[in-house]
Short mmCIF file of N, CA, C and O in Angstrom, two decimals:
data_model
loop_
_atom_site.label_atom_id
_atom_site.label_comp_id
_atom_site.label_asym_id
_atom_site.label_seq_id
_atom_site.Cartn_x
_atom_site.Cartn_y
_atom_site.Cartn_z
N MET A 1 9.64 2.35 -19.38
CA MET A 1 10.10 1.17 -20.12
C MET A 1 9.71 1.20 -21.49
O MET A 1 8.80 0.47 -21.93
N ASP A 2 10.41 1.99 -22.25
CA ASP A 2 10.04 2.10 -23.63
C ASP A 2 10.62 1.00 -24.56
O ASP A 2 10.13 0.65 -25.52
N ASN A 3 11.73 0.42 -24.04
CA ASN A 3 12.37 -0.66 -24.80
C ASN A 3 11.89 -2.02 -24.28
O ASN A 3 11.91 -2.22 -23.09
N PRO A 4 11.39 -2.92 -25.14
CA PRO A 4 11.03 -4.28 -24.68
C PRO A 4 11.99 -4.92 -23.76
O PRO A 4 11.70 -5.75 -22.99
N GLN A 5 13.30 -4.67 -24.02
CA GLN A 5 14.37 -5.31 -23.17
C GLN A 5 14.40 -4.76 -21.75
O GLN A 5 15.06 -5.28 -20.90
N ASP A 6 13.70 -3.61 -21.47
CA ASP A 6 13.62 -3.08 -20.15
C ASP A 6 12.55 -3.66 -19.27
O ASP A 6 12.37 -3.26 -18.17
N THR A 7 11.76 -4.67 -19.77
CA THR A 7 10.77 -5.22 -19.00
C THR A 7 11.33 -6.05 -17.78
O THR A 7 12.41 -6.65 -17.89
N LEU A 8 10.61 -6.01 -16.73
CA LEU A 8 11.06 -6.71 -15.50
C LEU A 8 10.48 -8.12 -15.46
O LEU A 8 9.46 -8.45 -16.03
N GLU A 9 11.24 -8.97 -14.91
CA GLU A 9 10.80 -10.40 -14.67
C GLU A 9 11.06 -10.87 -13.25
O GLU A 9 11.91 -10.35 -12.63
N GLY A 10 10.38 -11.90 -12.90
CA GLY A 10 10.60 -12.62 -11.66
C GLY A 10 10.55 -11.70 -10.40
O GLY A 10 9.61 -10.91 -10.25
N VAL A 11 11.55 -11.85 -9.58
CA VAL A 11 11.63 -11.05 -8.29
C VAL A 11 11.62 -9.61 -8.56
O VAL A 11 11.09 -8.84 -7.81
N ALA A 12 12.20 -9.13 -9.68
CA ALA A 12 12.22 -7.72 -9.97
C ALA A 12 10.90 -7.12 -10.12
O ALA A 12 10.64 -5.97 -9.70
N VAL A 13 9.96 -7.93 -10.66
CA VAL A 13 8.54 -7.41 -10.78
C VAL A 13 7.94 -7.21 -9.41
O VAL A 13 7.38 -6.18 -9.20
N THR A 14 7.93 -8.22 -8.56
CA THR A 14 7.39 -8.05 -7.27
C THR A 14 7.99 -6.98 -6.41
O THR A 14 7.39 -6.30 -5.75
N GLU A 15 9.40 -6.84 -6.56
CA GLU A 15 10.05 -5.82 -5.81
C GLU A 15 9.62 -4.40 -6.35
O GLU A 15 9.43 -3.51 -5.54
N ALA A 16 9.43 -4.33 -7.62
CA ALA A 16 9.07 -2.99 -8.28
C ALA A 16 7.67 -2.67 -7.80
O ALA A 16 7.32 -1.50 -7.50
N ILE A 17 6.72 -3.60 -7.85
CA ILE A 17 5.36 -3.31 -7.35
C ILE A 17 5.35 -2.96 -5.89
O ILE A 17 4.68 -1.91 -5.57
N SER A 18 6.05 -3.67 -5.06
CA SER A 18 6.12 -3.31 -3.65
C SER A 18 6.63 -1.94 -3.46
O SER A 18 6.06 -1.16 -2.65
N ALA A 19 7.76 -1.60 -4.15
CA ALA A 19 8.36 -0.20 -3.93
C ALA A 19 7.43 0.83 -4.43
O ALA A 19 7.24 1.91 -3.76
N ALA A 20 6.67 0.64 -5.51
CA ALA A 20 5.73 1.55 -5.96
C ALA A 20 4.50 1.75 -5.06
O ALA A 20 4.09 2.86 -4.84
N MET A 21 4.02 0.68 -4.53
CA MET A 21 2.94 0.84 -3.58
C MET A 21 3.35 1.55 -2.27
O MET A 21 2.70 2.33 -1.71
N VAL A 22 4.57 1.29 -1.77
CA VAL A 22 5.13 1.94 -0.56
C VAL A 22 5.27 3.37 -0.89
O VAL A 22 4.85 4.26 -0.06
N ASP A 23 5.77 3.75 -2.14
CA ASP A 23 5.90 5.20 -2.40
C ASP A 23 4.51 5.87 -2.53
O ASP A 23 4.31 6.91 -2.00
N LEU A 24 3.57 5.15 -3.16
CA LEU A 24 2.24 5.70 -3.25
C LEU A 24 1.53 5.92 -1.88
O LEU A 24 0.93 6.94 -1.63
N TYR A 25 1.66 4.95 -1.07
CA TYR A 25 1.21 4.99 0.29
C TYR A 25 1.83 6.11 1.09
O TYR A 25 1.11 6.87 1.77
N ALA A 26 3.10 6.29 0.97
CA ALA A 26 3.79 7.43 1.69
C ALA A 26 3.27 8.78 1.07
O ALA A 26 3.12 9.67 1.93
N ASP A 27 3.11 8.81 -0.15
CA ASP A 27 2.46 10.15 -0.76
C ASP A 27 1.09 10.48 -0.10
O ASP A 27 0.73 11.57 0.21
N PHE A 28 0.23 9.37 0.10
CA PHE A 28 -1.09 9.58 0.53
C PHE A 28 -1.09 9.87 2.08
O PHE A 28 -1.89 10.61 2.60
N TYR A 29 -0.28 9.11 2.79
CA TYR A 29 -0.34 9.15 4.27
C TYR A 29 0.78 9.91 4.97
O TYR A 29 0.81 9.99 6.16
N ASN A 30 1.77 10.41 4.13
CA ASN A 30 2.79 11.22 4.71
C ASN A 30 3.65 10.49 5.81
O ASN A 30 4.03 11.10 6.83
N HIS A 31 3.85 9.24 5.71
CA HIS A 31 4.85 8.53 6.47
C HIS A 31 5.51 7.41 5.64
O HIS A 31 4.95 6.87 4.74
N ASP A 32 6.83 7.16 6.01
CA ASP A 32 7.58 6.25 5.13
C ASP A 32 8.02 5.01 5.83
O ASP A 32 9.01 4.43 5.48
N ARG A 33 7.37 4.62 6.88
CA ARG A 33 7.64 3.39 7.54
C ARG A 33 6.95 2.15 7.01
O ARG A 33 7.15 1.05 7.55
N THR A 34 6.11 2.35 6.09
CA THR A 34 5.33 1.17 5.49
C THR A 34 6.24 0.31 4.63
O THR A 34 7.18 0.79 3.97
N THR A 35 6.01 -1.01 4.77
CA THR A 35 6.73 -2.06 4.00
C THR A 35 5.71 -2.83 3.21
O THR A 35 4.50 -2.79 3.55
N ALA A 36 6.13 -3.46 2.22
CA ALA A 36 5.19 -4.30 1.33
C ALA A 36 5.87 -5.57 0.84
O ALA A 36 7.08 -5.62 0.61
N THR A 37 5.01 -6.51 0.65
CA THR A 37 5.38 -7.82 -0.01
C THR A 37 4.36 -8.11 -1.08
O THR A 37 3.12 -8.00 -0.75
N THR A 38 4.79 -8.35 -2.26
CA THR A 38 3.92 -8.66 -3.37
C THR A 38 4.05 -10.08 -3.87
O THR A 38 5.08 -10.59 -3.92
N TYR A 39 2.84 -10.64 -4.18
CA TYR A 39 2.76 -11.96 -4.70
C TYR A 39 2.05 -11.89 -6.00
O TYR A 39 1.04 -11.19 -6.25
N VAL A 40 2.60 -12.70 -7.00
CA VAL A 40 1.96 -12.72 -8.39
C VAL A 40 1.69 -14.21 -8.66
O VAL A 40 2.60 -15.07 -8.50
N ASN A 41 0.47 -14.50 -8.91
CA ASN A 41 0.03 -15.86 -9.31
C ASN A 41 -0.78 -15.80 -10.54
O ASN A 41 -1.92 -15.39 -10.54
N GLN A 42 -0.22 -16.13 -11.59
CA GLN A 42 -0.85 -16.16 -13.00
C GLN A 42 -1.29 -14.65 -13.19
O GLN A 42 -0.47 -13.80 -13.41
N ASN A 43 -2.65 -14.42 -13.16
CA ASN A 43 -3.04 -13.05 -13.52
C ASN A 43 -3.59 -12.36 -12.26
O ASN A 43 -4.41 -11.39 -12.44
N VAL A 44 -3.15 -12.73 -11.08
CA VAL A 44 -3.65 -12.17 -9.76
C VAL A 44 -2.36 -11.53 -9.13
O VAL A 44 -1.38 -12.26 -8.94
N VAL A 45 -2.40 -10.26 -8.77
CA VAL A 45 -1.40 -9.61 -8.03
C VAL A 45 -1.95 -9.13 -6.69
O VAL A 45 -3.00 -8.48 -6.66
N VAL A 46 -1.25 -9.49 -5.60
CA VAL A 46 -1.66 -9.05 -4.24
C VAL A 46 -0.37 -8.46 -3.68
O VAL A 46 0.69 -9.00 -3.53
N CYS A 47 -0.66 -7.19 -3.10
CA CYS A 47 0.42 -6.53 -2.46
C CYS A 47 -0.02 -6.34 -0.99
O CYS A 47 -1.05 -5.67 -0.69
N VAL A 48 0.74 -6.89 -0.03
CA VAL A 48 0.35 -6.80 1.36
C VAL A 48 1.26 -5.65 1.93
O VAL A 48 2.49 -5.75 2.02
N LEU A 49 0.56 -4.63 2.49
CA LEU A 49 1.28 -3.59 3.12
C LEU A 49 1.32 -3.74 4.64
O LEU A 49 0.35 -4.22 5.28
N GLU A 50 2.49 -3.50 5.23
CA GLU A 50 2.70 -3.59 6.67
C GLU A 50 3.08 -2.26 7.29
O GLU A 50 3.62 -1.44 6.64
N ASN A 51 2.90 -2.13 8.62
CA ASN A 51 3.29 -0.93 9.30
C ASN A 51 2.56 0.31 8.74
O ASN A 51 3.19 1.31 8.49
N ILE A 52 1.28 0.19 8.49
CA ILE A 52 0.51 1.20 7.74
C ILE A 52 -0.07 2.32 8.59
O ILE A 52 -0.47 3.31 8.05
N LEU A 53 -0.19 2.09 9.85
CA LEU A 53 -0.88 3.07 10.69
C LEU A 53 -0.11 4.29 10.98
O LEU A 53 1.18 4.25 11.25
N SER A 54 -0.64 5.42 10.76
CA SER A 54 -0.04 6.73 11.07
C SER A 54 0.04 6.90 12.63
O SER A 54 -0.60 6.22 13.40
N THR A 55 0.97 7.76 13.08
CA THR A 55 1.04 8.02 14.44
C THR A 55 -0.36 8.46 15.12
O THR A 55 -0.69 7.99 16.14
N GLY A 56 -1.03 9.29 14.39
CA GLY A 56 -2.33 9.67 14.89
C GLY A 56 -3.31 8.57 15.04
O GLY A 56 -4.12 8.41 15.99
N GLU A 57 -3.25 7.64 14.10
CA GLU A 57 -4.12 6.40 14.13
C GLU A 57 -3.78 5.49 15.32
O GLU A 57 -4.62 4.92 16.02
N VAL A 58 -2.47 5.31 15.53
CA VAL A 58 -1.96 4.54 16.69
C VAL A 58 -2.51 5.19 17.97
O VAL A 58 -3.01 4.45 18.86
N ASP A 59 -2.43 6.48 18.07
CA ASP A 59 -2.91 7.21 19.25
C ASP A 59 -4.45 7.06 19.35
O ASP A 59 -4.88 6.75 20.51
N GLN A 60 -5.21 7.13 18.31
CA GLN A 60 -6.67 6.95 18.35
C GLN A 60 -6.98 5.46 18.87
O GLN A 60 -7.90 5.34 19.68
N ILE A 61 -6.28 4.52 18.40
CA ILE A 61 -6.56 3.12 18.78
C ILE A 61 -6.21 2.94 20.29
O ILE A 61 -7.02 2.32 20.97
N SER A 62 -5.16 3.57 20.71
CA SER A 62 -4.78 3.41 22.14
C SER A 62 -5.80 4.13 23.02
O SER A 62 -5.96 3.76 24.28
N LEU A 63 -6.52 5.06 22.54
CA LEU A 63 -7.63 5.74 23.22
C LEU A 63 -8.95 5.05 23.11
O LEU A 63 -10.01 5.57 23.50
N GLY A 64 -9.00 3.95 22.41
CA GLY A 64 -10.22 3.18 22.25
C GLY A 64 -11.04 3.61 21.07
O GLY A 64 -12.22 3.26 20.94
N GLU A 65 -10.44 4.33 20.16
CA GLU A 65 -11.16 4.86 19.01
C GLU A 65 -10.92 4.01 17.71
O GLU A 65 -10.78 4.52 16.59
N ARG A 66 -10.91 2.73 17.87
CA ARG A 66 -10.61 1.76 16.79
C ARG A 66 -11.60 1.95 15.62
O ARG A 66 -11.26 1.95 14.43
N SER A 67 -12.86 2.14 15.93
CA SER A 67 -13.91 2.32 14.80
C SER A 67 -13.70 3.52 14.05
O SER A 67 -14.01 3.56 12.88
N ALA A 68 -13.18 4.59 14.75
CA ALA A 68 -13.00 5.75 13.95
C ALA A 68 -11.81 5.64 12.96
O ALA A 68 -11.86 6.16 11.88
N VAL A 69 -10.86 4.83 13.40
CA VAL A 69 -9.77 4.56 12.46
C VAL A 69 -10.28 3.73 11.25
O VAL A 69 -9.90 3.97 10.11
N ILE A 70 -11.05 2.78 11.55
CA ILE A 70 -11.56 1.83 10.57
C ILE A 70 -12.43 2.74 9.54
O ILE A 70 -12.22 2.53 8.39
N ASP A 71 -13.33 3.56 10.11
CA ASP A 71 -14.18 4.33 9.31
C ASP A 71 -13.24 5.31 8.42
O ASP A 71 -13.57 5.43 7.21
N GLY A 72 -12.26 5.88 8.93
CA GLY A 72 -11.39 6.67 8.21
C GLY A 72 -10.68 5.95 7.01
O GLY A 72 -10.56 6.40 5.92
N ARG A 73 -10.26 4.70 7.30
CA ARG A 73 -9.55 3.93 6.34
C ARG A 73 -10.54 3.48 5.18
O ARG A 73 -10.19 3.51 4.03
N VAL A 74 -11.72 3.17 5.53
CA VAL A 74 -12.72 2.81 4.50
C VAL A 74 -12.97 4.02 3.65
O VAL A 74 -13.00 3.83 2.36
N ALA A 75 -13.19 5.12 4.20
CA ALA A 75 -13.35 6.33 3.36
C ALA A 75 -12.18 6.64 2.48
O ALA A 75 -12.44 6.91 1.26
N PHE A 76 -10.95 6.48 3.07
CA PHE A 76 -9.80 6.68 2.19
C PHE A 76 -9.73 5.70 1.01
O PHE A 76 -9.47 6.08 -0.09
N GLN A 77 -10.00 4.46 1.30
CA GLN A 77 -9.94 3.37 0.30
C GLN A 77 -10.93 3.71 -0.84
O GLN A 77 -10.63 3.50 -1.97
N LYS A 78 -12.10 4.18 -0.47
CA LYS A 78 -13.06 4.49 -1.53
C LYS A 78 -12.56 5.65 -2.40
O LYS A 78 -12.74 5.66 -3.63
N GLY A 79 -11.93 6.67 -1.82
CA GLY A 79 -11.47 7.81 -2.51
C GLY A 79 -10.24 7.54 -3.34
O GLY A 79 -9.94 8.21 -4.39
N ALA A 80 -9.36 6.61 -2.91
CA ALA A 80 -8.07 6.35 -3.63
C ALA A 80 -8.07 5.01 -4.29
O ALA A 80 -7.02 4.52 -4.77
N GLU A 81 -9.24 4.39 -4.54
CA GLU A 81 -9.33 3.18 -5.17
C GLU A 81 -8.61 3.07 -6.51
O GLU A 81 -7.81 2.12 -6.78
N ASP A 82 -8.81 4.10 -7.39
CA ASP A 82 -8.21 4.06 -8.76
C ASP A 82 -6.66 4.07 -8.64
O ASP A 82 -6.06 3.38 -9.41
N GLU A 83 -6.17 4.92 -7.68
CA GLU A 83 -4.73 5.03 -7.62
C GLU A 83 -4.02 3.72 -7.21
O GLU A 83 -2.91 3.40 -7.59
N PHE A 84 -4.71 3.01 -6.32
CA PHE A 84 -4.12 1.76 -5.72
C PHE A 84 -4.42 0.54 -6.51
O PHE A 84 -3.98 -0.62 -6.18
N THR A 85 -5.29 0.63 -7.46
CA THR A 85 -5.65 -0.57 -8.27
C THR A 85 -4.74 -0.72 -9.56
O THR A 85 -4.52 0.17 -10.21
#
């Protein structure tokens, strides 16, 4: 967006953020079924991701390995914090 007239406003902003987060998530986790909803309130932006579990994570949870999935997610979030912030 080199031109000031190219700036996004309103719903276009939240849709663009949601789409970018879904794309970023797909790049990191190699699945494209994630959806997102973004909320902007003054200077706070929150993007809620849905359908985030990979097939392997779903399998782990069904086998009772919930804590292993959580531990993996926490490690991922620490490593990818800059990209997602």
